[in-house]
PDB file of C-alpha atoms in Angstrom:
ATOM      1  CA  MET A   1     -16.621 -19.755  11.329  1.00 58.00           C
ATOM      2  CA  ALA A   2     -20.049 -19.770   9.549  1.00 60.00           C
ATOM      3  CA  PRO A   3     -19.892 -17.325   5.834  1.00 65.00           C
ATOM      4  CA  ILE A   4     -21.746 -14.273   7.087  1.00 71.00           C
ATOM      5  CA  ALA A   5     -24.733 -14.154   5.425  1.00 73.00           C
ATOM      6  CA  LEU A   6     -25.998 -10.614   3.924  1.00 83.00           C
ATOM      7  CA  PRO A   7     -29.420  -9.470   3.169  1.00 86.00           C
ATOM      8  CA  ALA A   8     -31.206  -9.954   0.108  1.00 91.00           C
ATOM      9  CA  PHE A   9     -29.945  -6.574  -1.908  1.00 94.00           C
ATOM     10  CA  PRO A  10     -32.388  -4.220  -3.800  1.00 97.00           C
ATOM     11  CA  SER A  11     -33.026  -3.220  -7.310  1.00 98.00           C
ATOM     12  CA  PHE A  12     -31.772  -0.157  -8.273  1.00 98.00           C
ATOM     13  CA  ASP A  13     -35.268   0.151  -8.650  1.00 98.00           C
ATOM     14  CA  GLU A  14     -36.463  -0.377  -5.375  1.00 98.00           C
ATOM     15  CA  LEU A  15     -35.305   2.333  -4.393  1.00 98.00           C
ATOM     16  CA  PRO A  16     -36.093   4.070  -1.676  1.00 98.00           C
ATOM     17  CA  LEU A  17     -36.666   2.107   0.662  1.00 98.00           C
ATOM     18  CA  ASP A  18     -37.784   4.241   3.688  1.00 97.00           C
ATOM     19  CA  LYS A  19     -40.497   5.511   1.630  1.00 97.00           C
ATOM     20  CA  ASN A  20     -41.439   8.346   4.046  1.00 97.00           C
ATOM     21  CA  GLY A  21     -37.737   9.024   2.935  1.00 97.00           C
ATOM     22  CA  PRO A  22     -35.477  10.844  -0.309  1.00 97.00           C
ATOM     23  CA  PRO A  23     -35.072   9.418  -2.992  1.00 97.00           C
ATOM     24  CA  GLY A  24     -32.804   7.079  -2.978  1.00 97.00           C
ATOM     25  CA  ASN A  25     -32.652   6.021   0.389  1.00 98.00           C
ATOM     26  CA  ALA A  26     -31.622   1.968   1.205  1.00 98.00           C
ATOM     27  CA  TRP A  27     -32.422   2.547   4.744  1.00 98.00           C
ATOM     28  CA  GLY A  28     -33.342   0.093   7.053  1.00 97.00           C
ATOM     29  CA  LEU A  29     -30.702  -2.780   4.202  1.00 98.00           C
ATOM     30  CA  TRP A  30     -28.308  -3.144   7.252  1.00 97.00           C
ATOM     31  CA  GLY A  31     -30.158  -2.965   9.931  1.00 95.00           C
ATOM     32  CA  PRO A  32     -31.944  -0.759  12.401  1.00 92.00           C
ATOM     33  CA  ASP A  33     -28.790   0.758  14.127  1.00 93.00           C
ATOM     34  CA  ASP A  34     -26.339   0.570  11.547  1.00 97.00           C
ATOM     35  CA  GLN A  35     -23.116   2.567  11.286  1.00 97.00           C
ATOM     36  CA  LEU A  36     -21.063   1.311   8.252  1.00 98.00           C
ATOM     37  CA  GLY A  37     -23.481   1.929   5.591  1.00 98.00           C
ATOM     38  CA  MET A  38     -22.144  -0.692   2.246  1.00 98.00           C
ATOM     39  CA  LEU A  39     -18.934  -1.410   4.994  1.00 98.00           C
ATOM     40  CA  ASN A  40     -20.557  -4.188   5.753  1.00 98.00           C
ATOM     41  CA  LEU A  41     -20.304  -6.332   2.285  1.00 98.00           C
ATOM     42  CA  LEU A  42     -16.694  -6.091   3.470  1.00 98.00           C
ATOM     43  CA  THR A  43     -17.543  -9.675   5.095  1.00 97.00           C
ATOM     44  CA  PRO A  44     -14.532 -11.318   6.608  1.00 97.00           C
ATOM     45  CA  GLU A  45     -14.942 -13.914   3.830  1.00 97.00           C
ATOM     46  CA  THR A  46     -14.364 -10.623   0.883  1.00 98.00           C
ATOM     47  CA  VAL A  47     -11.066  -9.737   3.414  1.00 98.00           C
ATOM     48  CA  ALA A  48      -9.810 -13.232   3.480  1.00 98.00           C
ATOM     49  CA  ALA A  49     -10.967 -13.331  -1.028  1.00 98.00           C
ATOM     50  CA  ALA A  50      -9.313  -9.745  -1.366  1.00 98.00           C
ATOM     51  CA  ALA A  51      -5.424 -11.092  -0.341  1.00 98.00           C
ATOM     52  CA  ALA A  52      -5.049 -12.623  -2.861  1.00 98.00           C
ATOM     53  CA  GLU A  53      -4.438 -10.068  -4.827  1.00 98.00           C
ATOM     54  CA  ILE A  54      -1.159  -9.771  -2.748  1.00 98.00           C
ATOM     55  CA  ARG A  55       1.988 -11.739  -5.202  1.00 98.00           C
ATOM     56  CA  ASP A  56       4.841  -9.459  -4.701  1.00 98.00           C
ATOM     57  CA  GLY A  57       4.857  -7.351  -1.851  1.00 98.00           C
ATOM     58  CA  HIS A  58       4.163  -3.721  -2.938  1.00 98.00           C
ATOM     59  CA  ARG A  59       3.303  -1.035  -1.180  1.00 98.00           C
ATOM     60  CA  VAL A  60       2.325   2.400  -2.488  1.00 98.00           C
ATOM     61  CA  SER A  61       0.881   5.054  -0.204  1.00 98.00           C
ATOM     62  CA  LEU A  62      -2.473   6.399  -0.827  1.00 98.00           C
ATOM     63  CA  ASP A  63      -2.137   9.329   1.267  1.00 98.00           C
ATOM     64  CA  LEU A  64      -0.385  13.080   0.310  1.00 98.00           C
ATOM     65  CA  PRO A  65       0.841  14.873   2.582  1.00 98.00           C
ATOM     66  CA  LEU A  66      -1.346  16.481   5.054  1.00 98.00           C
ATOM     67  CA  ASP A  67       0.281  20.020   4.069  1.00 97.00           C
ATOM     68  CA  GLN A  68      -1.069  18.697   0.180  1.00 97.00           C
ATOM     69  CA  PRO A  69      -3.191  20.982  -0.641  1.00 97.00           C
ATOM     70  CA  SER A  70      -0.966  24.363   0.512  1.00 96.00           C
ATOM     71  CA  HIS A  71      -4.047  26.156  -0.328  1.00 96.00           C
ATOM     72  CA  PRO A  72      -7.370  24.201   0.659  1.00 94.00           C
ATOM     73  CA  ALA A  73     -10.531  24.942  -0.675  1.00 91.00           C
ATOM     74  CA  PHE A  74     -14.014  25.282   1.309  1.00 90.00           C
ATOM     75  CA  GLU A  75     -12.783  27.662   3.393  1.00 91.00           C
ATOM     76  CA  ARG A  76     -10.622  24.481   5.207  1.00 95.00           C
ATOM     77  CA  GLU A  77      -8.166  25.656   7.151  1.00 95.00           C
ATOM     78  CA  GLN A  78      -4.086  25.001   6.259  1.00 96.00           C
ATOM     79  CA  PHE A  79      -2.850  22.323   8.090  1.00 97.00           C
ATOM     80  CA  GLU A  80      -0.459  23.477  10.881  1.00 97.00           C
ATOM     81  CA  HIS A  81       2.780  21.170  12.565  1.00 97.00           C
ATOM     82  CA  GLU A  82       4.380  22.642  15.547  1.00 98.00           C
ATOM     83  CA  VAL A  83       7.353  20.454  17.645  1.00 97.00           C
ATOM     84  CA  ILE A  84       7.502  21.230  20.717  1.00 97.00           C
ATOM     85  CA  ASN A  85      10.976  21.097  23.011  1.00 98.00           C
ATOM     86  CA  LYS A  86      11.111  19.355  26.354  1.00 97.00           C
ATOM     87  CA  ALA A  87      14.396  20.449  27.278  1.00 97.00           C
ATOM     88  CA  PRO A  88      16.146  20.351  29.234  1.00 97.00           C
ATOM     89  CA  MET A  89      15.754  16.738  27.731  1.00 97.00           C
ATOM     90  CA  ILE A  90      16.255  15.168  24.827  1.00 97.00           C
ATOM     91  CA  MET A  91      13.029  14.847  23.557  1.00 98.00           C
ATOM     92  CA  ASN A  92      10.178  16.806  21.144  1.00 98.00           C
ATOM     93  CA  ASP A  93       6.146  15.961  21.066  1.00 97.00           C
ATOM     94  CA  ASP A  94       4.076  16.939  18.042  1.00 97.00           C
ATOM     95  CA  ARG A  95       1.191  19.306  17.935  1.00 97.00           C
ATOM     96  CA  LEU A  96      -1.149  19.069  14.887  1.00 97.00           C
ATOM     97  CA  SER A  97      -4.033  21.261  13.725  1.00 97.00           C
ATOM     98  CA  MET A  98      -5.783  20.056  11.004  1.00 96.00           C
ATOM     99  CA  ASN A  99      -9.661  20.063   9.157  1.00 97.00           C
ATOM    100  CA  THR A 100      -9.855  16.313   8.244  1.00 97.00           C
ATOM    101  CA  GLN A 101     -11.090  17.329   4.524  1.00 96.00           C
ATOM    102  CA  SER A 102      -8.205  20.040   3.909  1.00 97.00           C
ATOM    103  CA  SER A 103      -6.048  16.590   2.061  1.00 98.00           C
ATOM    104  CA  THR A 104      -6.064  12.702   1.228  1.00 98.00           C
ATOM    105  CA  GLN A 105      -9.792  11.868   2.923  1.00 98.00           C
ATOM    106  CA  TRP A 106     -12.921   9.792   3.898  1.00 98.00           C
ATOM    107  CA  ASP A 107     -15.902  11.561   4.408  1.00 98.00           C
ATOM    108  CA  GLY A 108     -18.439   9.917   6.954  1.00 98.00           C
ATOM    109  CA  PHE A 109     -21.964   9.788   7.512  1.00 98.00           C
ATOM    110  CA  ARG A 110     -22.145  13.104   9.219  1.00 98.00           C
ATOM    111  CA  HIS A 111     -20.791  15.438   6.518  1.00 98.00           C
ATOM    112  CA  PHE A 112     -23.084  16.022   3.963  1.00 97.00           C
ATOM    113  CA  GLY A 113     -26.684  15.304   4.196  1.00 97.00           C
ATOM    114  CA  TYR A 114     -30.450  15.739   1.306  1.00 97.00           C
ATOM    115  CA  GLN A 115     -30.278  19.444   1.305  1.00 94.00           C
ATOM    116  CA  ARG A 116     -33.666  19.705   0.996  1.00 95.00           C
ATOM    117  CA  THR A 117     -35.048  16.876   3.705  1.00 97.00           C
ATOM    118  CA  LYS A 118     -31.869  17.759   5.754  1.00 98.00           C
ATOM    119  CA  GLN A 119     -31.192  14.682   6.230  1.00 98.00           C
ATOM    120  CA  PHE A 120     -28.672  12.197   7.401  1.00 98.00           C
ATOM    121  CA  PHE A 121     -28.308   8.201   6.435  1.00 98.00           C
ATOM    122  CA  ARG A 122     -30.520   6.431   8.048  1.00 97.00           C
ATOM    123  CA  GLY A 123     -32.947  10.159   8.559  1.00 97.00           C
ATOM    124  CA  HIS A 124     -30.639  11.782  11.383  1.00 98.00           C
ATOM    125  CA  VAL A 125     -30.707  15.017  11.461  1.00 98.00           C
ATOM    126  CA  GLN A 126     -27.893  18.127  12.352  1.00 98.00           C
ATOM    127  CA  SER A 127     -29.882  18.422  16.186  1.00 97.00           C
ATOM    128  CA  ASP A 128     -28.551  13.877  16.513  1.00 97.00           C
ATOM    129  CA  PHE A 129     -25.119  15.210  16.836  1.00 97.00           C
ATOM    130  CA  ALA A 130     -24.406  17.334  19.664  1.00 95.00           C
ATOM    131  CA  LYS A 131     -21.328  16.936  21.334  1.00 93.00           C
ATOM    132  CA  GLY A 132     -20.502  14.113  23.049  1.00 92.00           C
ATOM    133  CA  SER A 133     -22.358  12.023  20.790  1.00 93.00           C
ATOM    134  CA  GLY A 134     -21.138   9.165  18.929  1.00 94.00           C
ATOM    135  CA  LYS A 135     -23.760   8.565  15.996  1.00 96.00           C
ATOM    136  CA  LEU A 136     -22.914   8.249  12.402  1.00 97.00           C
ATOM    137  CA  GLY A 137     -19.471   8.208  13.448  1.00 98.00           C
ATOM    138  CA  ILE A 138     -16.421   7.377  11.251  1.00 98.00           C
ATOM    139  CA  ASP A 139     -14.730   5.852  14.475  1.00 98.00           C
ATOM    140  CA  ALA A 140     -17.442   3.089  13.913  1.00 98.00           C
ATOM    141  CA  PHE A 141     -15.079   2.677  10.402  1.00 98.00           C
ATOM    142  CA  ALA A 142     -11.875   2.798  12.147  1.00 97.00           C
ATOM    143  CA  GLN A 143     -13.371   0.217  15.649  1.00 97.00           C
ATOM    144  CA  ASN A 144     -15.199  -2.254  12.427  1.00 97.00           C
ATOM    145  CA  GLY A 145     -11.419  -2.611  11.820  1.00 97.00           C
ATOM    146  CA  GLY A 146     -11.086  -0.287   8.222  1.00 98.00           C
ATOM    147  CA  ILE A 147     -11.896  -0.251   5.157  1.00 98.00           C
ATOM    148  CA  VAL A 148     -10.514  -3.510   4.480  1.00 98.00           C
ATOM    149  CA  GLY A 149     -10.524  -5.293   1.017  1.00 98.00           C
ATOM    150  CA  ARG A 150      -9.799  -5.413  -3.048  1.00 98.00           C
ATOM    151  CA  GLY A 151      -9.114  -2.283  -4.367  1.00 98.00           C
ATOM    152  CA  VAL A 152     -10.467  -1.402  -8.407  1.00 98.00           C
ATOM    153  CA  LEU A 153      -8.284   1.529  -9.632  1.00 98.00           C
ATOM    154  CA  LEU A 154      -9.861   3.181 -13.017  1.00 98.00           C
ATOM    155  CA  ASP A 155      -7.441   5.233 -14.542  1.00 98.00           C
ATOM    156  CA  TRP A 156      -9.634   7.978 -16.043  1.00 98.00           C
ATOM    157  CA  TYR A 157      -6.306   9.933 -16.670  1.00 98.00           C
ATOM    158  CA  SER A 158      -4.567   8.307 -19.072  1.00 98.00           C
ATOM    159  CA  TRP A 159      -7.648   6.433 -20.560  1.00 98.00           C
ATOM    160  CA  ALA A 160      -8.911   9.979 -21.789  1.00 98.00           C
ATOM    161  CA  SER A 161      -5.426  11.401 -22.760  1.00 97.00           C
ATOM    162  CA  ARG A 162      -5.251   8.598 -25.005  1.00 97.00           C
ATOM    163  CA  ASN A 163      -9.184   8.733 -26.488  1.00 97.00           C
ATOM    164  CA  GLY A 164      -7.569  12.827 -27.556  1.00 97.00           C
ATOM    165  CA  ILE A 165     -10.278  13.736 -24.065  1.00 96.00           C
ATOM    166  CA  HIS A 166      -8.060  17.207 -22.078  1.00 95.00           C
ATOM    167  CA  LEU A 167     -10.621  18.151 -19.011  1.00 95.00           C
ATOM    168  CA  SER A 168      -9.490  20.866 -16.477  1.00 95.00           C
ATOM    169  CA  PRO A 169      -9.790  19.007 -12.967  1.00 95.00           C
ATOM    170  CA  PHE A 170      -9.672  22.550 -11.747  1.00 94.00           C
ATOM    171  CA  SER A 171     -12.598  23.804 -13.836  1.00 92.00           C
ATOM    172  CA  THR A 172     -16.609  21.745 -13.541  1.00 93.00           C
ATOM    173  CA  ASN A 173     -16.351  19.437 -16.302  1.00 93.00           C
ATOM    174  CA  ALA A 174     -17.593  15.527 -16.034  1.00 95.00           C
ATOM    175  CA  ILE A 175     -16.439  11.946 -15.767  1.00 97.00           C
ATOM    176  CA  GLU A 176     -18.688   9.839 -17.959  1.00 97.00           C
ATOM    177  CA  VAL A 177     -20.450   6.895 -16.081  1.00 98.00           C
ATOM    178  CA  SER A 178     -19.858   5.557 -20.122  1.00 98.00           C
ATOM    179  CA  HIS A 179     -15.892   6.519 -19.859  1.00 98.00           C
ATOM    180  CA  LEU A 180     -15.327   4.538 -16.880  1.00 98.00           C
ATOM    181  CA  LYS A 181     -18.184   1.498 -18.727  1.00 98.00           C
ATOM    182  CA  ALA A 182     -15.068   1.670 -21.436  1.00 98.00           C
ATOM    183  CA  ILE A 183     -12.314   1.285 -19.099  1.00 98.00           C
ATOM    184  CA  VAL A 184     -13.717  -1.487 -16.932  1.00 98.00           C
ATOM    185  CA  GLU A 185     -14.042  -2.983 -20.547  1.00 98.00           C
ATOM    186  CA  GLU A 186     -10.595  -2.506 -21.482  1.00 97.00           C
ATOM    187  CA  THR A 187      -8.722  -3.714 -18.381  1.00 97.00           C
ATOM    188  CA  GLY A 188     -10.424  -6.509 -18.386  1.00 97.00           C
ATOM    189  CA  VAL A 189     -11.144  -6.039 -14.389  1.00 98.00           C
ATOM    190  CA  LYS A 190     -14.151  -8.152 -13.399  1.00 98.00           C
ATOM    191  CA  ILE A 191     -16.105  -5.780 -10.488  1.00 98.00           C
ATOM    192  CA  ARG A 192     -17.170  -8.056  -7.346  1.00 98.00           C
ATOM    193  CA  PRO A 193     -19.567  -6.439  -4.757  1.00 98.00           C
ATOM    194  CA  GLY A 194     -17.844  -5.469  -1.598  1.00 98.00           C
ATOM    195  CA  ASP A 195     -14.811  -4.182  -4.186  1.00 98.00           C
ATOM    196  CA  ILE A 196     -13.244  -0.639  -3.283  1.00 99.00           C
ATOM    197  CA  LEU A 197     -13.490   1.840  -6.648  1.00 98.00           C
ATOM    198  CA  PHE A 198     -10.588   4.205  -6.600  1.00 98.00           C
ATOM    199  CA  ILE A 199     -11.295   7.036  -9.582  1.00 98.00           C
ATOM    200  CA  ARG A 200      -7.767   8.479 -11.181  1.00 98.00           C
ATOM    201  CA  SER A 201      -8.867  11.861 -12.542  1.00 98.00           C
ATOM    202  CA  GLY A 202      -5.749  13.734 -12.468  1.00 98.00           C
ATOM    203  CA  PHE A 203      -6.686  16.512 -10.331  1.00 97.00           C
ATOM    204  CA  VAL A 204      -2.631  15.224  -8.648  1.00 98.00           C
ATOM    205  CA  ALA A 205      -0.971  14.737 -11.383  1.00 98.00           C
ATOM    206  CA  GLU A 206      -2.270  18.729 -12.749  1.00 97.00           C
ATOM    207  CA  TYR A 207      -1.905  20.489  -8.969  1.00 97.00           C
ATOM    208  CA  ARG A 208       1.669  19.019  -8.933  1.00 97.00           C
ATOM    209  CA  LYS A 209       2.645  21.049 -12.469  1.00 97.00           C
ATOM    210  CA  LEU A 210       1.078  24.358 -10.538  1.00 97.00           C
ATOM    211  CA  SER A 211       2.760  27.342  -9.755  1.00 97.00           C
ATOM    212  CA  VAL A 212       3.500  28.142  -5.498  1.00 96.00           C
ATOM    213  CA  ALA A 213       1.197  30.608  -6.813  1.00 96.00           C
ATOM    214  CA  GLU A 214      -0.831  28.787  -8.575  1.00 96.00           C
ATOM    215  CA  GLN A 215      -1.325  26.164  -5.740  1.00 96.00           C
ATOM    216  CA  GLU A 216      -1.908  29.041  -3.752  1.00 95.00           C
ATOM    217  CA  ASN A 217      -4.861  31.286  -5.662  1.00 94.00           C
ATOM    218  CA  TYR A 218      -6.552  27.388  -5.810  1.00 94.00           C
ATOM    219  CA  PRO A 219      -8.819  28.339  -3.622  1.00 92.00           C
ATOM    220  CA  ASN A 220      -9.541  31.501  -5.307  1.00 92.00           C
ATOM    221  CA  ARG A 221      -9.687  30.851  -9.647  1.00 91.00           C
ATOM    222  CA  GLN A 222     -12.270  31.223 -11.411  1.00 85.00           C
ATOM    223  CA  PRO A 223     -14.005  29.867 -13.390  1.00 84.00           C
ATOM    224  CA  GLY A 224     -14.005  27.442 -10.321  1.00 84.00           C
ATOM    225  CA  GLY A 225     -15.459  24.136  -9.321  1.00 90.00           C
ATOM    226  CA  LEU A 226     -14.177  20.613  -9.818  1.00 94.00           C
ATOM    227  CA  LEU A 227     -14.031  18.069 -11.747  1.00 96.00           C
ATOM    228  CA  GLY A 228     -15.578  14.884 -11.612  1.00 97.00           C
ATOM    229  CA  LEU A 229     -18.646  11.954 -12.012  1.00 97.00           C
ATOM    230  CA  GLU A 230     -20.832  12.793 -13.550  1.00 96.00           C
ATOM    231  CA  ALA A 231     -24.228  12.548 -11.146  1.00 95.00           C
ATOM    232  CA  THR A 232     -26.897  11.929 -13.125  1.00 95.00           C
ATOM    233  CA  GLN A 233     -29.402   8.622 -13.158  1.00 95.00           C
ATOM    234  CA  ASP A 234     -27.319   5.993 -15.030  1.00 96.00           C
ATOM    235  CA  SER A 235     -24.252   7.085 -12.727  1.00 97.00           C
ATOM    236  CA  LEU A 236     -25.681   6.724  -9.006  1.00 97.00           C
ATOM    237  CA  ARG A 237     -27.482   3.044 -11.061  1.00 98.00           C
ATOM    238  CA  TRP A 238     -23.545   2.160 -12.174  1.00 98.00           C
ATOM    239  CA  LEU A 239     -22.625   2.749  -8.143  1.00 98.00           C
ATOM    240  CA  TRP A 240     -25.282   0.628  -6.315  1.00 98.00           C
ATOM    241  CA  GLU A 241     -25.833  -2.178  -9.149  1.00 98.00           C
ATOM    242  CA  ASN A 242     -21.619  -2.998  -8.420  1.00 98.00           C
ATOM    243  CA  ARG A 243     -22.350  -3.463  -4.825  1.00 98.00           C
ATOM    244  CA  PHE A 244     -18.932  -0.714  -3.865  1.00 98.00           C
ATOM    245  CA  ALA A 245     -18.499  -1.172  -0.577  1.00 98.00           C
ATOM    246  CA  ALA A 246     -16.463   2.652  -0.281  1.00 98.00           C
ATOM    247  CA  ILE A 247     -15.935   5.261  -3.571  1.00 98.00           C
ATOM    248  CA  ALA A 248     -12.638   7.199  -3.296  1.00 98.00           C
ATOM    249  CA  GLY A 249     -10.249   8.604  -6.407  1.00 98.00           C
ATOM    250  CA  ASP A 250      -7.958  11.691  -6.986  1.00 98.00           C
ATOM    251  CA  ALA A 251     -10.779  14.577  -7.427  1.00 96.00           C
ATOM    252  CA  ALA A 252     -11.426  17.617  -4.058  1.00 95.00           C
ATOM    253  CA  GLY A 253     -14.882  16.237  -4.508  1.00 94.00           C
ATOM    254  CA  PHE A 254     -15.236  13.037  -6.096  1.00 97.00           C
ATOM    255  CA  GLU A 255     -18.163  14.305  -8.332  1.00 96.00           C
ATOM    256  CA  ARG A 256     -18.553  17.156 -10.405  1.00 95.00           C
ATOM    257  CA  GLY A 257     -18.394  20.017  -8.705  1.00 88.00           C
ATOM    258  CA  PRO A 258     -20.874  21.789  -7.016  1.00 84.00           C
ATOM    259  CA  SER A 259     -22.397  18.906  -6.635  1.00 79.00           C
ATOM    260  CA  THR A 260     -25.721  21.806  -6.325  1.00 77.00           C
ATOM    261  CA  GLY A 261     -24.320  23.100 -10.013  1.00 80.00           C
ATOM    262  CA  PRO A 262     -27.206  23.782 -11.957  1.00 83.00           C
ATOM    263  CA  TYR A 263     -26.248  20.769 -13.905  1.00 80.00           C
ATOM    264  CA  ASN A 264     -27.966  18.728 -11.281  1.00 80.00           C
ATOM    265  CA  HIS A 265     -31.143  17.881 -10.217  1.00 82.00           C
ATOM    266  CA  PRO A 266     -32.071  19.513  -6.488  1.00 82.00           C
ATOM    267  CA  ASP A 267     -31.882  15.730  -5.348  1.00 86.00           C
ATOM    268  CA  VAL A 268     -29.811  14.235  -7.151  1.00 89.00           C
ATOM    269  CA  SER A 269     -26.033  14.045  -6.314  1.00 93.00           C
ATOM    270  CA  ILE A 270     -23.714  11.593  -5.608  1.00 96.00           C
ATOM    271  CA  HIS A 271     -23.461  13.036  -1.788  1.00 96.00           C
ATOM    272  CA  GLN A 272     -26.386  13.096  -1.024  1.00 96.00           C
ATOM    273  CA  TRP A 273     -27.647   9.263  -2.676  1.00 98.00           C
ATOM    274  CA  ALA A 274     -23.781   7.760  -1.771  1.00 98.00           C
ATOM    275  CA  LEU A 275     -22.956   9.529   1.811  1.00 98.00           C
ATOM    276  CA  ALA A 276     -27.187   9.831   3.367  1.00 98.00           C
ATOM    277  CA  GLY A 277     -28.755   7.235   0.604  1.00 98.00           C
ATOM    278  CA  TRP A 278     -26.854   4.263   0.889  1.00 98.00           C
ATOM    279  CA  GLY A 279     -24.144   4.622   3.598  1.00 98.00           C
ATOM    280  CA  LEU A 280     -22.109   4.697   1.653  1.00 98.00           C
ATOM    281  CA  PRO A 281     -17.943   5.810   2.344  1.00 98.00           C
ATOM    282  CA  ILE A 282     -16.471   8.900  -0.215  1.00 98.00           C
ATOM    283  CA  GLY A 283     -13.226   9.185  -0.465  1.00 98.00           C
ATOM    284  CA  GLU A 284     -10.929  12.631  -2.613  1.00 98.00           C
ATOM    285  CA  LEU A 285      -7.721  13.234  -2.610  1.00 98.00           C
ATOM    286  CA  PHE A 286      -6.501  10.109  -2.658  1.00 98.00           C
ATOM    287  CA  ASP A 287      -2.486  10.409  -4.621  1.00 98.00           C
ATOM    288  CA  LEU A 288      -3.058   7.707  -7.015  1.00 98.00           C
ATOM    289  CA  GLU A 289      -0.164   8.798  -9.102  1.00 98.00           C
ATOM    290  CA  GLU A 290       2.368   5.358  -7.821  1.00 98.00           C
ATOM    291  CA  LEU A 291      -0.820   3.426  -7.450  1.00 98.00           C
ATOM    292  CA  SER A 292      -1.125   4.191 -11.580  1.00 98.00           C
ATOM    293  CA  LYS A 293       2.062   3.508 -12.193  1.00 98.00           C
ATOM    294  CA  ALA A 294       2.546   0.151 -10.222  1.00 98.00           C
ATOM    295  CA  CYS A 295      -0.959  -0.941 -12.144  1.00 98.00           C
ATOM    296  CA  GLN A 296      -0.279  -0.320 -15.252  1.00 98.00           C
ATOM    297  CA  GLU A 297       3.712  -2.164 -14.714  1.00 98.00           C
ATOM    298  CA  ARG A 298       1.715  -5.321 -13.070  1.00 98.00           C
ATOM    299  CA  GLY A 299      -0.949  -5.111 -15.990  1.00 97.00           C
ATOM    300  CA  ARG A 300      -3.756  -5.458 -14.201  1.00 97.00           C
ATOM    301  CA  TRP A 301      -5.241  -2.984 -11.896  1.00 98.00           C
ATOM    302  CA  THR A 302      -6.255  -4.668  -8.775  1.00 98.00           C
ATOM    303  CA  PHE A 303      -4.512  -5.032  -5.481  1.00 98.00           C
ATOM    304  CA  PHE A 304      -5.725  -4.746  -1.317  1.00 99.00           C
ATOM    305  CA  LEU A 305      -5.987  -1.847  -0.143  1.00 98.00           C
ATOM    306  CA  ALA A 306      -5.437  -0.758   3.571  1.00 98.00           C
ATOM    307  CA  SER A 307      -6.870   2.111   4.866  1.00 98.00           C
ATOM    308  CA  VAL A 308      -7.924   3.212   9.343  1.00 98.00           C
ATOM    309  CA  PRO A 309      -9.874   5.949   9.080  1.00 98.00           C
ATOM    310  CA  LEU A 310      -8.412   7.821  12.604  1.00 97.00           C
ATOM    311  CA  LYS A 311     -11.221   6.748  15.402  1.00 97.00           C
ATOM    312  CA  ILE A 312     -12.638  10.012  16.463  1.00 97.00           C
ATOM    313  CA  PRO A 313     -15.238   9.587  18.397  1.00 96.00           C
ATOM    314  CA  GLY A 314     -18.200  11.018  16.633  1.00 97.00           C
ATOM    315  CA  GLY A 315     -16.042  12.419  13.793  1.00 97.00           C
ATOM    316  CA  VAL A 316     -17.649  14.166  10.113  1.00 98.00           C
ATOM    317  CA  ALA A 317     -13.895  12.346   7.796  1.00 98.00           C
ATOM    318  CA  SER A 318     -10.684  11.217   8.484  1.00 98.00           C
ATOM    319  CA  PRO A 319      -7.543  10.993   6.456  1.00 98.00           C
ATOM    320  CA  GLY A 320      -7.133   8.028   5.141  1.00 98.00           C
ATOM    321  CA  ASN A 321      -4.069   5.890   6.589  1.00 98.00           C
ATOM    322  CA  ALA A 322      -4.186   3.746   3.156  1.00 98.00           C
ATOM    323  CA  VAL A 323      -1.393   1.742   1.592  1.00 98.00           C
ATOM    324  CA  ALA A 324      -1.822  -0.329  -1.444  1.00 98.00           C
ATOM    325  CA  ILE A 325      -0.291  -3.304  -1.731  1.00 98.00           C
ATOM    326  CA  PHE A 326       0.677  -5.751  -4.756  1.00 98.00           C
TER     327      PHE A 326
END
């Protein structure tokens, strides 16, 4: 089978591609009916090359339990699980009630749009998502075989500790793109087009240190905000030029939060440019603790990633269902 031909990739300075659209958009890069965005970079050739990361067969789950955090932020519902006994038969069923973004999640392209122009990926608007519409549904990710390829871990939390940087993941603080570049240099990772980026901020490690009462108060803590990647032209340029297929982390918002904070230009946030502009899935609340240990033990920071979101027709988001394989 002949290799899949990808379109010429524009430079960051050539954005926006749709000159009538909002800043930074890459609308039209993958064609007029595209539902996958940067996941198009996960060609059969890219996935086959990523399989070379499987050497000893060690596997690491990257999802939190569905009931963690116990008290989700952003007014999202808590996870509920009911076991339904089918007596007199010796048999049980399950019933689940959940917000797909209360725990480990992939944000799909219906999740966040350009706030000023009120547009989602490829110019879609809220009325396009009426009941029964499948436009930009996250089920397209699963239908295409999931988010499967080479994962790259940048362990900012460990790097920051070694360099005397101590920032709370529960308040508004920035992971600088210069930090990520330094980690890439230190580890010797060669980022390739189609890689799936994971940034360990320390959110999960620090959350597990909280008391039960502190976990319950997590959504209402004052001051609020979240540690995450800074939303600047430099960080957006770095993400674009590295041609990631998807970006994720253990942080609750991936980028510094709130994304609409005064430290951000109204038109410059990672959620707007990544999800609505480029079709770049964002993952949040991934459990990277065992992954960090596995990478440190092996002295390598790349692995094979298999993540298949739920096939929710017209879905906004999904649990990660992710495993790293070494």
